[in-house]
mmCIF file of C-alpha atoms in Angstrom:
data_model
loop_
_atom_site.group_PDB
_atom_site.id
_atom_site.type_symbol
_atom_site.label_atom_id
_atom_site.label_comp_id
_atom_site.label_asym_id
_atom_site.label_seq_id
_atom_site.Cartn_x
_atom_site.Cartn_y
_atom_site.Cartn_z
ATOM 1 C CA MET A 606 153.678 2.170 298.683
ATOM 2 C CA ARG A 607 150.052 1.874 300.353
ATOM 3 C CA ALA A 608 147.194 1.875 298.742
ATOM 4 C CA HIS A 609 143.784 1.657 300.825
ATOM 5 C CA THR A 610 140.213 1.706 299.713
ATOM 6 C CA ASP A 611 136.776 2.528 301.774
ATOM 7 C CA TYR A 612 133.529 2.914 300.467
ATOM 8 C CA LEU A 613 130.923 5.455 302.208
ATOM 9 C CA THR A 614 127.147 4.853 302.162
ATOM 10 C CA MET A 615 124.714 7.870 300.969
ATOM 11 C CA ASN A 616 121.237 7.606 301.946
ATOM 12 C CA THR A 617 119.770 10.899 301.940
ATOM 13 C CA LYS A 618 116.068 11.522 303.053
ATOM 14 C CA GLN A 619 115.608 14.173 300.739
ATOM 15 C CA ARG A 620 116.018 14.153 296.816
ATOM 16 C CA ARG A 621 118.581 17.050 297.065
ATOM 17 C CA GLU A 622 120.773 17.556 299.790
ATOM 18 C CA ILE A 623 124.221 18.496 300.990
ATOM 19 C CA VAL A 624 126.001 16.107 303.545
ATOM 20 C CA ARG A 625 129.508 16.727 305.042
ATOM 21 C CA ILE A 626 131.667 14.122 304.521
ATOM 22 C CA THR A 627 135.375 15.555 305.680
ATOM 23 C CA GLY A 628 135.091 13.590 308.907
ATOM 24 C CA ASP A 629 134.571 10.145 307.087
ATOM 25 C CA VAL A 630 137.256 10.769 304.343
ATOM 26 C CA ALA A 631 139.621 12.008 307.577
ATOM 27 C CA ARG A 632 138.839 8.300 309.463
ATOM 28 C CA ALA A 633 139.622 6.470 306.219
ATOM 29 C CA VAL A 634 142.860 8.878 305.800
ATOM 30 C CA GLY A 635 143.521 7.548 309.403
ATOM 31 C CA ALA A 636 143.361 3.969 308.675
ATOM 32 C CA SER A 637 145.361 3.814 305.386
ATOM 33 C CA GLY A 638 148.367 4.558 307.341
ATOM 34 C CA VAL A 639 149.604 6.860 304.430
ATOM 35 C CA GLN A 640 151.797 9.845 305.587
ATOM 36 C CA GLU A 641 151.958 10.955 302.357
ATOM 37 C CA GLY A 642 149.973 10.730 299.624
ATOM 38 C CA LEU A 643 146.562 11.469 297.681
ATOM 39 C CA CYS A 644 143.214 10.398 298.105
ATOM 40 C CA LEU A 645 140.716 10.406 295.644
ATOM 41 C CA VAL A 646 136.952 11.361 296.820
ATOM 42 C CA SER A 647 134.493 9.922 294.093
ATOM 43 C CA ALA A 648 130.984 9.626 293.736
ATOM 44 C CA MET A 649 129.813 6.240 292.313
ATOM 45 C CA HIS A 650 126.934 7.321 291.005
ATOM 46 C CA ILE A 651 126.172 9.622 287.682
ATOM 47 C CA THR A 652 123.665 11.809 289.556
ATOM 48 C CA ALA A 653 125.609 12.762 292.786
ATOM 49 C CA GLY A 654 128.517 15.514 292.875
ATOM 50 C CA VAL A 655 131.783 15.654 295.761
ATOM 51 C CA TYR A 656 132.833 18.747 296.482
ATOM 52 C CA VAL A 657 135.244 21.019 298.769
ATOM 53 C CA ASN A 658 134.146 24.343 300.036
ATOM 54 C CA ASP A 659 132.812 26.247 302.630
ATOM 55 C CA ASP A 660 130.340 24.573 305.693
ATOM 56 C CA GLU A 661 127.858 27.251 305.561
ATOM 57 C CA ARG A 662 123.956 26.928 305.132
ATOM 58 C CA GLY A 663 123.684 29.863 302.871
ATOM 59 C CA PHE A 664 125.995 28.771 299.959
ATOM 60 C CA ARG A 665 124.686 25.368 300.106
ATOM 61 C CA SER A 666 121.531 27.092 299.287
ATOM 62 C CA ASP A 667 123.031 29.290 297.003
ATOM 63 C CA LEU A 668 124.715 26.091 295.155
ATOM 64 C CA MET A 669 121.507 24.812 294.771
ATOM 65 C CA ALA A 670 119.999 27.368 293.370
ATOM 66 C CA MET A 671 122.271 28.306 290.768
ATOM 67 C CA LEU A 672 122.430 24.546 290.080
ATOM 68 C CA GLU A 673 118.646 24.437 289.427
ATOM 69 C CA GLU A 674 118.812 27.562 287.237
ATOM 70 C CA ILE A 675 121.209 26.566 284.928
ATOM 71 C CA ALA A 676 119.565 22.493 285.014
ATOM 72 C CA PRO A 677 116.163 23.055 286.803
ATOM 73 C CA LEU A 678 114.110 20.142 287.665
ATOM 74 C CA GLY A 679 111.478 18.892 285.688
ATOM 75 C CA ALA A 680 112.689 20.597 282.416
ATOM 76 C CA ASP A 681 112.219 18.818 279.059
ATOM 77 C CA TYR A 682 115.263 17.199 278.649
ATOM 78 C CA GLU A 683 115.842 14.058 275.960
ATOM 79 C CA HIS A 684 117.358 11.911 278.720
ATOM 80 C CA HIS A 685 113.758 11.492 280.175
ATOM 81 C CA LYS A 686 112.504 9.772 276.919
ATOM 82 C CA THR A 687 113.946 6.858 278.451
ATOM 83 C CA GLY A 688 111.632 7.398 281.377
ATOM 84 C CA GLU A 689 114.020 8.207 283.936
ATOM 85 C CA ASP A 690 113.176 11.962 285.286
ATOM 86 C CA ASN A 691 116.523 12.556 286.211
ATOM 87 C CA GLY A 692 117.772 14.741 283.593
ATOM 88 C CA ASP A 693 118.767 17.736 286.229
ATOM 89 C CA ALA A 694 120.562 15.627 288.019
ATOM 90 C CA HIS A 695 122.942 14.120 285.157
ATOM 91 C CA LEU A 696 123.921 18.096 284.486
ATOM 92 C CA LYS A 697 124.188 19.226 288.210
ATOM 93 C CA ASN A 698 126.667 16.076 288.489
ATOM 94 C CA ILE A 699 128.646 17.482 285.405
ATOM 95 C CA LEU A 700 128.436 21.140 286.478
ATOM 96 C CA VAL A 701 129.603 20.514 290.358
ATOM 97 C CA GLY A 702 131.996 17.605 289.060
ATOM 98 C CA HIS A 703 132.191 14.270 291.002
ATOM 99 C CA GLN A 704 135.009 13.788 292.552
ATOM 100 C CA VAL A 705 138.202 15.357 294.455
ATOM 101 C CA VAL A 706 141.672 14.746 295.308
ATOM 102 C CA LEU A 707 142.875 15.935 298.163
ATOM 103 C CA PRO A 708 146.492 15.706 299.517
ATOM 104 C CA ILE A 709 147.610 14.086 302.654
ATOM 105 C CA THR A 710 150.762 15.391 304.386
ATOM 106 C CA LYS A 711 151.716 14.025 307.826
ATOM 107 C CA GLY A 712 149.040 11.518 307.802
ATOM 108 C CA GLU A 713 146.492 14.180 307.556
ATOM 109 C CA LEU A 714 144.342 15.886 305.101
ATOM 110 C CA ASP A 715 145.742 19.182 303.962
ATOM 111 C CA LEU A 716 142.633 21.395 303.559
ATOM 112 C CA GLY A 717 142.653 24.644 304.084
ATOM 113 C CA PRO A 718 141.044 26.370 307.695
ATOM 114 C CA TRP A 719 137.598 26.769 305.472
ATOM 115 C CA GLN A 720 137.867 23.723 303.134
ATOM 116 C CA GLN A 721 135.534 21.112 304.036
ATOM 117 C CA VAL A 722 134.321 18.076 301.939
ATOM 118 C CA PHE A 723 130.603 17.744 300.593
ATOM 119 C CA TYR A 724 128.804 14.955 299.156
ATOM 120 C CA ALA A 725 125.949 16.668 297.040
ATOM 121 C CA GLU A 726 122.988 14.624 296.342
ATOM 122 C CA PHE A 727 120.802 15.364 293.362
ATOM 123 C CA ASP A 728 118.415 12.444 293.119
ATOM 124 C CA GLY A 729 118.493 10.600 296.159
ATOM 125 C CA GLN A 730 116.106 9.078 298.932
ATOM 126 C CA ARG A 731 118.131 5.480 297.602
ATOM 127 C CA ARG A 732 121.418 4.122 298.432
ATOM 128 C CA LYS A 733 124.476 5.178 296.691
ATOM 129 C CA ARG A 734 128.111 4.990 297.375
ATOM 130 C CA VAL A 735 131.394 7.066 297.407
ATOM 131 C CA ILE A 736 134.720 5.689 297.112
ATOM 132 C CA VAL A 737 137.853 6.647 298.885
ATOM 133 C CA LYS A 738 141.033 5.600 297.229
ATOM 134 C CA ILE A 739 144.287 6.535 299.015
ATOM 135 C CA ILE A 740 147.562 6.129 297.544
ATOM 136 C CA GLY A 741 150.889 6.978 298.944
ATOM 137 C CA GLU A 742 153.447 5.904 301.971
ATOM 138 C CA MET B 380 157.617 6.170 296.257
ATOM 139 C CA ARG B 381 158.627 9.807 296.536
ATOM 140 C CA ALA B 382 156.692 12.660 298.047
ATOM 141 C CA HIS B 383 156.840 15.939 297.682
ATOM 142 C CA THR B 384 154.960 19.259 298.926
ATOM 143 C CA ASP B 385 155.071 22.742 298.252
ATOM 144 C CA TYR B 386 152.938 25.712 298.720
ATOM 145 C CA LEU B 387 152.585 28.593 296.484
ATOM 146 C CA THR B 388 151.908 31.890 298.170
ATOM 147 C CA MET B 389 149.499 34.160 295.901
ATOM 148 C CA ASN B 390 148.412 37.607 296.896
ATOM 149 C CA THR B 391 146.845 39.369 293.837
ATOM 150 C CA LYS B 392 145.836 43.390 293.337
ATOM 151 C CA GLN B 393 142.900 43.081 291.858
ATOM 152 C CA ARG B 394 139.986 41.354 293.721
ATOM 153 C CA ARG B 395 139.536 38.895 290.580
ATOM 154 C CA GLU B 396 142.718 38.017 288.779
ATOM 155 C CA ILE B 397 143.963 35.172 286.904
ATOM 156 C CA VAL B 398 147.746 34.255 287.257
ATOM 157 C CA ARG B 399 149.609 31.806 285.397
ATOM 158 C CA ILE B 400 151.450 29.538 287.710
ATOM 159 C CA THR B 401 152.634 26.687 285.339
ATOM 160 C CA GLY B 402 156.388 28.030 285.982
ATOM 161 C CA ASP B 403 156.085 27.559 289.644
ATOM 162 C CA VAL B 404 154.487 23.813 289.397
ATOM 163 C CA ALA B 405 157.048 22.718 286.901
ATOM 164 C CA ARG B 406 159.813 24.481 289.596
ATOM 165 C CA ALA B 407 158.057 21.863 292.213
ATOM 166 C CA VAL B 408 158.205 18.867 289.822
ATOM 167 C CA GLY B 409 161.898 19.858 289.255
ATOM 168 C CA ALA B 410 162.313 20.009 293.074
ATOM 169 C CA SER B 411 160.870 16.348 293.810
ATOM 170 C CA GLY B 412 162.911 14.209 291.524
ATOM 171 C CA VAL B 413 159.510 12.378 290.684
ATOM 172 C CA GLN B 414 160.302 11.286 286.947
ATOM 173 C CA GLU B 415 156.755 9.178 286.915
ATOM 174 C CA GLY B 416 153.936 10.962 288.591
ATOM 175 C CA LEU B 417 151.103 12.595 289.331
ATOM 176 C CA CYS B 418 151.309 16.025 290.044
ATOM 177 C CA LEU B 419 148.223 18.068 292.597
ATOM 178 C CA VAL B 420 147.473 21.679 292.207
ATOM 179 C CA SER B 421 144.940 22.935 294.219
ATOM 180 C CA ALA B 422 143.835 26.146 295.800
ATOM 181 C CA MET B 423 143.801 26.256 299.297
ATOM 182 C CA HIS B 424 140.656 28.377 299.805
ATOM 183 C CA ILE B 425 137.163 28.286 298.724
ATOM 184 C CA THR B 426 137.518 30.983 296.705
ATOM 185 C CA ALA B 427 140.203 31.177 294.024
ATOM 186 C CA GLY B 428 140.038 27.883 291.277
ATOM 187 C CA VAL B 429 142.780 26.258 289.524
ATOM 188 C CA TYR B 430 142.379 25.455 286.050
ATOM 189 C CA VAL B 431 144.096 24.355 282.518
ATOM 190 C CA ASN B 432 143.116 26.719 279.828
ATOM 191 C CA ASP B 433 145.023 28.649 277.203
ATOM 192 C CA ASP B 434 147.478 31.532 278.168
ATOM 193 C CA GLU B 435 145.745 34.365 276.035
ATOM 194 C CA ARG B 436 144.283 37.639 277.425
ATOM 195 C CA GLY B 437 141.023 37.274 275.529
ATOM 196 C CA PHE B 438 140.188 33.800 276.818
ATOM 197 C CA ARG B 439 140.455 35.081 280.432
ATOM 198 C CA SER B 440 138.289 37.590 279.824
ATOM 199 C CA ASP B 441 135.640 35.258 278.457
ATOM 200 C CA LEU B 442 135.856 32.794 281.400
ATOM 201 C CA MET B 443 135.321 35.745 283.709
ATOM 202 C CA ALA B 444 132.169 37.018 281.806
ATOM 203 C CA MET B 445 130.767 33.914 281.713
ATOM 204 C CA LEU B 446 131.093 33.125 285.647
ATOM 205 C CA GLU B 447 130.007 36.921 286.098
ATOM 206 C CA GLU B 448 126.920 35.927 283.870
ATOM 207 C CA ILE B 449 126.386 32.892 285.775
ATOM 208 C CA ALA B 450 127.273 34.012 289.532
ATOM 209 C CA PRO B 451 126.949 37.904 289.502
ATOM 210 C CA LEU B 452 129.268 39.874 292.045
ATOM 211 C CA GLY B 453 126.442 41.411 294.400
ATOM 212 C CA ALA B 454 123.757 39.661 294.062
ATOM 213 C CA ASP B 455 121.566 38.962 296.765
ATOM 214 C CA TYR B 456 123.145 35.829 298.145
ATOM 215 C CA GLU B 457 121.847 33.596 301.075
ATOM 216 C CA HIS B 458 125.479 33.575 302.152
ATOM 217 C CA HIS B 459 125.476 37.325 302.617
ATOM 218 C CA LYS B 460 123.195 36.537 306.014
ATOM 219 C CA THR B 461 126.654 35.713 307.518
ATOM 220 C CA GLY B 462 127.448 39.060 307.015
ATOM 221 C CA GLU B 463 130.147 38.503 304.151
ATOM 222 C CA ASP B 464 129.935 39.781 300.666
ATOM 223 C CA ASN B 465 131.470 36.888 298.600
ATOM 224 C CA GLY B 466 128.656 34.314 297.526
ATOM 225 C CA ASP B 467 129.821 34.915 293.864
ATOM 226 C CA ALA B 468 132.857 33.965 295.001
ATOM 227 C CA HIS B 469 132.209 30.186 296.124
ATOM 228 C CA LEU B 470 130.137 29.850 293.187
ATOM 229 C CA LYS B 471 132.792 30.940 290.725
ATOM 230 C CA ASN B 472 135.102 28.358 292.526
ATOM 231 C CA ILE B 473 132.529 25.669 291.859
ATOM 232 C CA LEU B 474 132.056 26.331 288.096
ATOM 233 C CA VAL B 475 135.838 26.350 287.784
ATOM 234 C CA GLY B 476 136.951 23.867 290.166
ATOM 235 C CA HIS B 477 139.517 24.479 292.979
ATOM 236 C CA GLN B 478 142.132 21.902 291.214
ATOM 237 C CA VAL B 479 143.927 20.322 288.355
ATOM 238 C CA VAL B 480 145.687 16.754 288.400
ATOM 239 C CA LEU B 481 148.911 16.850 286.255
ATOM 240 C CA PRO B 482 151.012 13.715 284.409
ATOM 241 C CA ILE B 483 154.649 14.101 285.154
ATOM 242 C CA THR B 484 156.809 12.035 282.521
ATOM 243 C CA LYS B 485 160.111 11.455 282.364
ATOM 244 C CA GLY B 486 160.636 14.100 284.993
ATOM 245 C CA GLU B 487 158.394 16.773 283.490
ATOM 246 C CA LEU B 488 154.782 18.381 283.642
ATOM 247 C CA ASP B 489 153.486 16.163 280.177
ATOM 248 C CA LEU B 490 151.180 18.823 279.336
ATOM 249 C CA GLY B 491 149.933 19.654 275.772
ATOM 250 C CA PRO B 492 151.071 22.168 273.333
ATOM 251 C CA TRP B 493 148.786 24.863 274.655
ATOM 252 C CA GLN B 494 148.029 24.032 278.028
ATOM 253 C CA GLN B 495 149.165 26.029 280.618
ATOM 254 C CA VAL B 496 148.096 26.287 284.713
ATOM 255 C CA PHE B 497 146.368 29.249 286.308
ATOM 256 C CA TYR B 498 145.225 30.392 289.752
ATOM 257 C CA ALA B 499 141.794 32.138 289.040
ATOM 258 C CA GLU B 500 141.415 34.607 292.459
ATOM 259 C CA PHE B 501 137.687 35.604 292.823
ATOM 260 C CA ASP B 502 138.276 37.339 296.032
ATOM 261 C CA GLY B 503 141.634 38.359 296.525
ATOM 262 C CA GLN B 504 143.731 41.586 297.959
ATOM 263 C CA ARG B 505 145.244 39.107 300.418
ATOM 264 C CA ARG B 506 147.392 36.505 301.026
ATOM 265 C CA LYS B 507 146.138 32.791 300.171
ATOM 266 C CA ARG B 508 147.828 29.305 299.541
ATOM 267 C CA VAL B 509 147.814 27.077 296.484
ATOM 268 C CA ILE B 510 149.241 23.528 297.517
ATOM 269 C CA VAL B 511 151.594 21.336 294.880
ATOM 270 C CA LYS B 512 151.228 17.503 296.024
ATOM 271 C CA ILE B 513 153.395 15.103 294.099
ATOM 272 C CA ILE B 514 153.884 11.680 294.729
ATOM 273 C CA GLY B 515 155.438 9.283 291.995
ATOM 274 C CA GLU B 516 159.516 7.691 291.588
ATOM 275 C CA MET C 1424 155.647 1.538 292.962
ATOM 276 C CA ARG C 1425 154.531 1.288 288.875
ATOM 277 C CA ALA C 1426 153.786 3.634 286.478
ATOM 278 C CA HIS C 1427 152.420 3.223 282.815
ATOM 279 C CA THR C 1428 151.414 6.099 280.076
ATOM 280 C CA ASP C 1429 149.320 5.506 277.165
ATOM 281 C CA TYR C 1430 148.581 8.356 274.670
ATOM 282 C CA LEU C 1431 144.765 8.206 273.079
ATOM 283 C CA THR C 1432 144.436 9.462 269.505
ATOM 284 C CA MET C 1433 141.218 11.307 269.058
ATOM 285 C CA ASN C 1434 139.662 12.819 265.744
ATOM 286 C CA THR C 1435 136.101 13.158 265.377
ATOM 287 C CA LYS C 1436 134.261 13.229 262.527
ATOM 288 C CA GLN C 1437 132.263 16.293 263.595
ATOM 289 C CA ARG C 1438 132.698 19.688 265.136
ATOM 290 C CA ARG C 1439 131.670 18.799 268.195
ATOM 291 C CA GLU C 1440 131.287 14.952 269.666
ATOM 292 C CA ILE C 1441 131.264 12.988 272.333
ATOM 293 C CA VAL C 1442 133.057 9.273 272.277
ATOM 294 C CA ARG C 1443 133.278 6.839 274.946
ATOM 295 C CA ILE C 1444 136.589 5.614 275.896
ATOM 296 C CA THR C 1445 135.929 3.618 279.187
ATOM 297 C CA GLY C 1446 137.216 0.390 276.597
ATOM 298 C CA ASP C 1447 140.666 2.491 275.710
ATOM 299 C CA VAL C 1448 141.227 3.304 279.481
ATOM 300 C CA ALA C 1449 140.491 -0.140 281.190
ATOM 301 C CA ARG C 1450 142.874 -1.386 278.592
ATOM 302 C CA ALA C 1451 145.567 0.955 279.581
ATOM 303 C CA VAL C 1452 145.090 -0.145 283.531
ATOM 304 C CA GLY C 1453 145.091 -3.768 282.187
ATOM 305 C CA ALA C 1454 148.123 -3.402 280.190
ATOM 306 C CA SER C 1455 149.935 -0.990 283.020
ATOM 307 C CA GLY C 1456 149.834 -4.540 285.828
ATOM 308 C CA VAL C 1457 148.791 -2.388 288.385
ATOM 309 C CA GLN C 1458 146.154 -3.764 290.685
ATOM 310 C CA GLU C 1459 145.836 -0.824 293.593
ATOM 311 C CA GLY C 1460 146.163 2.727 292.327
ATOM 312 C CA LEU C 1461 145.245 6.205 290.199
ATOM 313 C CA CYS C 1462 144.538 6.435 286.765
ATOM 314 C CA LEU C 1463 144.747 10.286 285.135
ATOM 315 C CA VAL C 1464 142.217 10.551 282.218
ATOM 316 C CA SER C 1465 143.143 14.253 280.892
ATOM 317 C CA ALA C 1466 142.786 16.048 277.511
ATOM 318 C CA MET C 1467 145.624 17.333 276.608
ATOM 319 C CA HIS C 1468 144.241 20.054 274.558
ATOM 320 C CA ILE C 1469 142.236 23.364 275.599
ATOM 321 C CA THR C 1470 138.752 22.592 273.581
ATOM 322 C CA ALA C 1471 138.222 19.252 274.790
ATOM 323 C CA GLY C 1472 136.753 17.630 277.998
ATOM 324 C CA VAL C 1473 136.720 14.372 279.840
ATOM 325 C CA TYR C 1474 134.173 13.029 282.051
ATOM 326 C CA VAL C 1475 132.488 10.450 284.138
ATOM 327 C CA ASN C 1476 128.855 10.158 283.352
ATOM 328 C CA ASP C 1477 125.685 7.909 281.862
ATOM 329 C CA ASP C 1478 126.265 5.792 278.699
ATOM 330 C CA GLU C 1479 122.868 7.306 277.210
ATOM 331 C CA ARG C 1480 122.212 9.282 273.751
ATOM 332 C CA GLY C 1481 119.403 11.722 274.957
ATOM 333 C CA PHE C 1482 122.142 12.638 278.073
ATOM 334 C CA ARG C 1483 124.850 13.611 275.525
ATOM 335 C CA SER C 1484 122.159 15.634 273.790
ATOM 336 C CA ASP C 1485 121.239 17.507 277.021
ATOM 337 C CA LEU C 1486 124.949 17.857 278.032
ATOM 338 C CA MET C 1487 125.666 19.514 274.697
ATOM 339 C CA ALA C 1488 122.671 21.712 274.464
ATOM 340 C CA MET C 1489 123.285 23.072 278.590
ATOM 341 C CA LEU C 1490 126.729 24.089 277.224
ATOM 342 C CA GLU C 1491 125.379 25.574 274.398
ATOM 343 C CA GLU C 1492 123.178 27.715 276.163
ATOM 344 C CA ILE C 1493 125.840 29.047 278.576
ATOM 345 C CA ALA C 1494 128.621 29.512 276.017
ATOM 346 C CA PRO C 1495 127.395 29.603 272.407
ATOM 347 C CA LEU C 1496 128.942 29.184 269.370
ATOM 348 C CA GLY C 1497 129.589 32.209 267.360
ATOM 349 C CA ALA C 1498 128.758 34.418 270.002
ATOM 350 C CA ASP C 1499 131.237 37.581 270.306
ATOM 351 C CA TYR C 1500 134.289 36.366 272.397
ATOM 352 C CA GLU C 1501 137.176 38.106 273.133
ATOM 353 C CA HIS C 1502 139.359 35.221 272.065
ATOM 354 C CA HIS C 1503 138.184 36.123 268.515
ATOM 355 C CA LYS C 1504 140.138 38.969 268.218
ATOM 356 C CA THR C 1505 142.941 36.860 267.729
ATOM 357 C CA GLY C 1506 141.601 35.057 264.673
ATOM 358 C CA GLU C 1507 139.878 31.923 266.292
ATOM 359 C CA ASP C 1508 136.797 31.196 266.065
ATOM 360 C CA ASN C 1509 136.642 28.786 269.093
ATOM 361 C CA GLY C 1510 136.339 30.611 272.531
ATOM 362 C CA ASP C 1511 132.899 28.313 272.840
ATOM 363 C CA ALA C 1512 135.186 25.908 272.856
ATOM 364 C CA HIS C 1513 137.171 27.174 275.827
ATOM 365 C CA LEU C 1514 134.466 27.792 277.964
ATOM 366 C CA LYS C 1515 132.667 24.445 277.194
ATOM 367 C CA ASN C 1516 136.328 23.003 278.380
ATOM 368 C CA ILE C 1517 135.941 24.659 281.685
ATOM 369 C CA LEU C 1518 132.764 23.957 282.422
ATOM 370 C CA VAL C 1519 132.837 19.898 281.958
ATOM 371 C CA GLY C 1520 136.267 19.807 283.124
ATOM 372 C CA HIS C 1521 139.458 18.517 281.237
ATOM 373 C CA GLN C 1522 140.071 15.508 283.399
ATOM 374 C CA VAL C 1523 138.487 12.478 285.806
ATOM 375 C CA VAL C 1524 140.690 10.570 288.221
ATOM 376 C CA LEU C 1525 139.835 6.980 288.324
ATOM 377 C CA PRO C 1526 140.643 4.382 291.238
ATOM 378 C CA ILE C 1527 141.601 0.860 290.389
ATOM 379 C CA THR C 1528 140.867 -1.673 293.060
ATOM 380 C CA LYS C 1529 142.051 -5.425 292.385
ATOM 381 C CA GLY C 1530 143.473 -4.658 288.904
ATOM 382 C CA GLU C 1531 140.200 -3.284 287.542
ATOM 383 C CA LEU C 1532 138.856 0.458 286.972
ATOM 384 C CA ASP C 1533 136.289 1.098 290.532
ATOM 385 C CA LEU C 1534 133.649 2.241 288.859
ATOM 386 C CA GLY C 1535 129.631 2.196 289.623
ATOM 387 C CA PRO C 1536 127.548 0.357 287.858
ATOM 388 C CA TRP C 1537 126.485 3.235 285.610
ATOM 389 C CA GLN C 1538 130.013 5.211 284.815
ATOM 390 C CA GLN C 1539 131.765 5.407 281.546
ATOM 391 C CA VAL C 1540 134.155 7.937 280.697
ATOM 392 C CA PHE C 1541 133.467 10.083 277.984
ATOM 393 C CA TYR C 1542 135.669 12.529 275.747
ATOM 394 C CA ALA C 1543 133.611 15.429 274.715
ATOM 395 C CA GLU C 1544 134.995 17.428 271.871
ATOM 396 C CA PHE C 1545 134.181 21.072 271.439
ATOM 397 C CA ASP C 1546 136.079 21.974 268.463
ATOM 398 C CA GLY C 1547 137.447 18.587 266.449
ATOM 399 C CA GLN C 1548 137.896 17.392 263.044
ATOM 400 C CA ARG C 1549 141.612 16.883 263.654
ATOM 401 C CA ARG C 1550 144.072 14.885 265.870
ATOM 402 C CA LYS C 1551 143.707 15.505 269.471
ATOM 403 C CA ARG C 1552 145.536 13.463 272.468
ATOM 404 C CA VAL C 1553 144.269 12.402 275.563
ATOM 405 C CA ILE C 1554 146.719 11.017 278.371
ATOM 406 C CA VAL C 1555 145.965 8.178 280.294
ATOM 407 C CA LYS C 1556 148.874 8.364 283.448
ATOM 408 C CA ILE C 1557 148.432 5.249 285.981
ATOM 409 C CA ILE C 1558 149.999 4.874 289.434
ATOM 410 C CA GLY C 1559 149.999 2.347 291.821
ATOM 411 C CA GLU C 1560 151.003 -0.995 292.852
#
């Protein structure tokens, strides 16, 4: 069995931003030498998500709008009694999910034709990390 | 280490439809020969989900109703500026999730008594695929 | 390759309750002897979730409030025609997700500084199980 670990560093310019990371993940898969296995891509923070979907600007906007509708920025969250102001970001993390597991077949990510991997930042403008953990053979 | 890959083909009669796939996944586990491991079941499309829950008709209806409430078909999505009409399906994919990871113990899916695996189609009536990727020993 | 399986038993005092299980999962990782690998933590029931987020009382309250807003207890669910009264719990399971996959690096859970693992019970006051399945080397 082989195992390989990479940490991607994210530091978005906007508080909320969606960043495509398929290429970074594919490079980690290549570096791992794994031909058949699984690749976990997981945000190491609690106010960011990782998801797979379409690389389309309109969809990114629709996704952010839906999340804002359910868990709006600046609402009166209990979490804010700690002095934090990012209660919405924690909830958006739950709704989107903070991780995906990607199949590796014949040494490459085995994704569908439109599937791309994204990092969704909900409280950015600071350094954060995403772990890419690959196991297989 | 052993690895095994299967691709299930889905082609639903309805635009939106929920299909139980536990049996197909269990067959892949049997074919893999893996006794202890993990089984990834992941939609290869961006308008379909995979989830684990109860095999109960009423719940299927409740799930679709909840998703329709949050991300209704035919709303004015930014994604539709591309000419597509399935913005709701992309959002439903995010809410349900497009994959699950199932434990394999003693050669079988190690699920709870009521857990069944489902494919949730949100924009069907065409051929789609689900990957089943198994690793273990 | 090594594989290790643990089953955590949950029995919450409240119908809805959030329980931190990071320590239990970390103990399973220690017992597994796995240095590099993946750790699946998955509810074996269809009315409970597993998630990673902040260990903060206010956030737990915000999360339950958001889920209650989307899928309220006691609404008129189709699922209730079976005689059950927990339709909301099934939907909350879908929204939160019933599982996470945690990376193991150098023999330990490789989590971010604020990441903790939680069991979210939506229909408790009875015995339930969570499987912890670890594979790696």
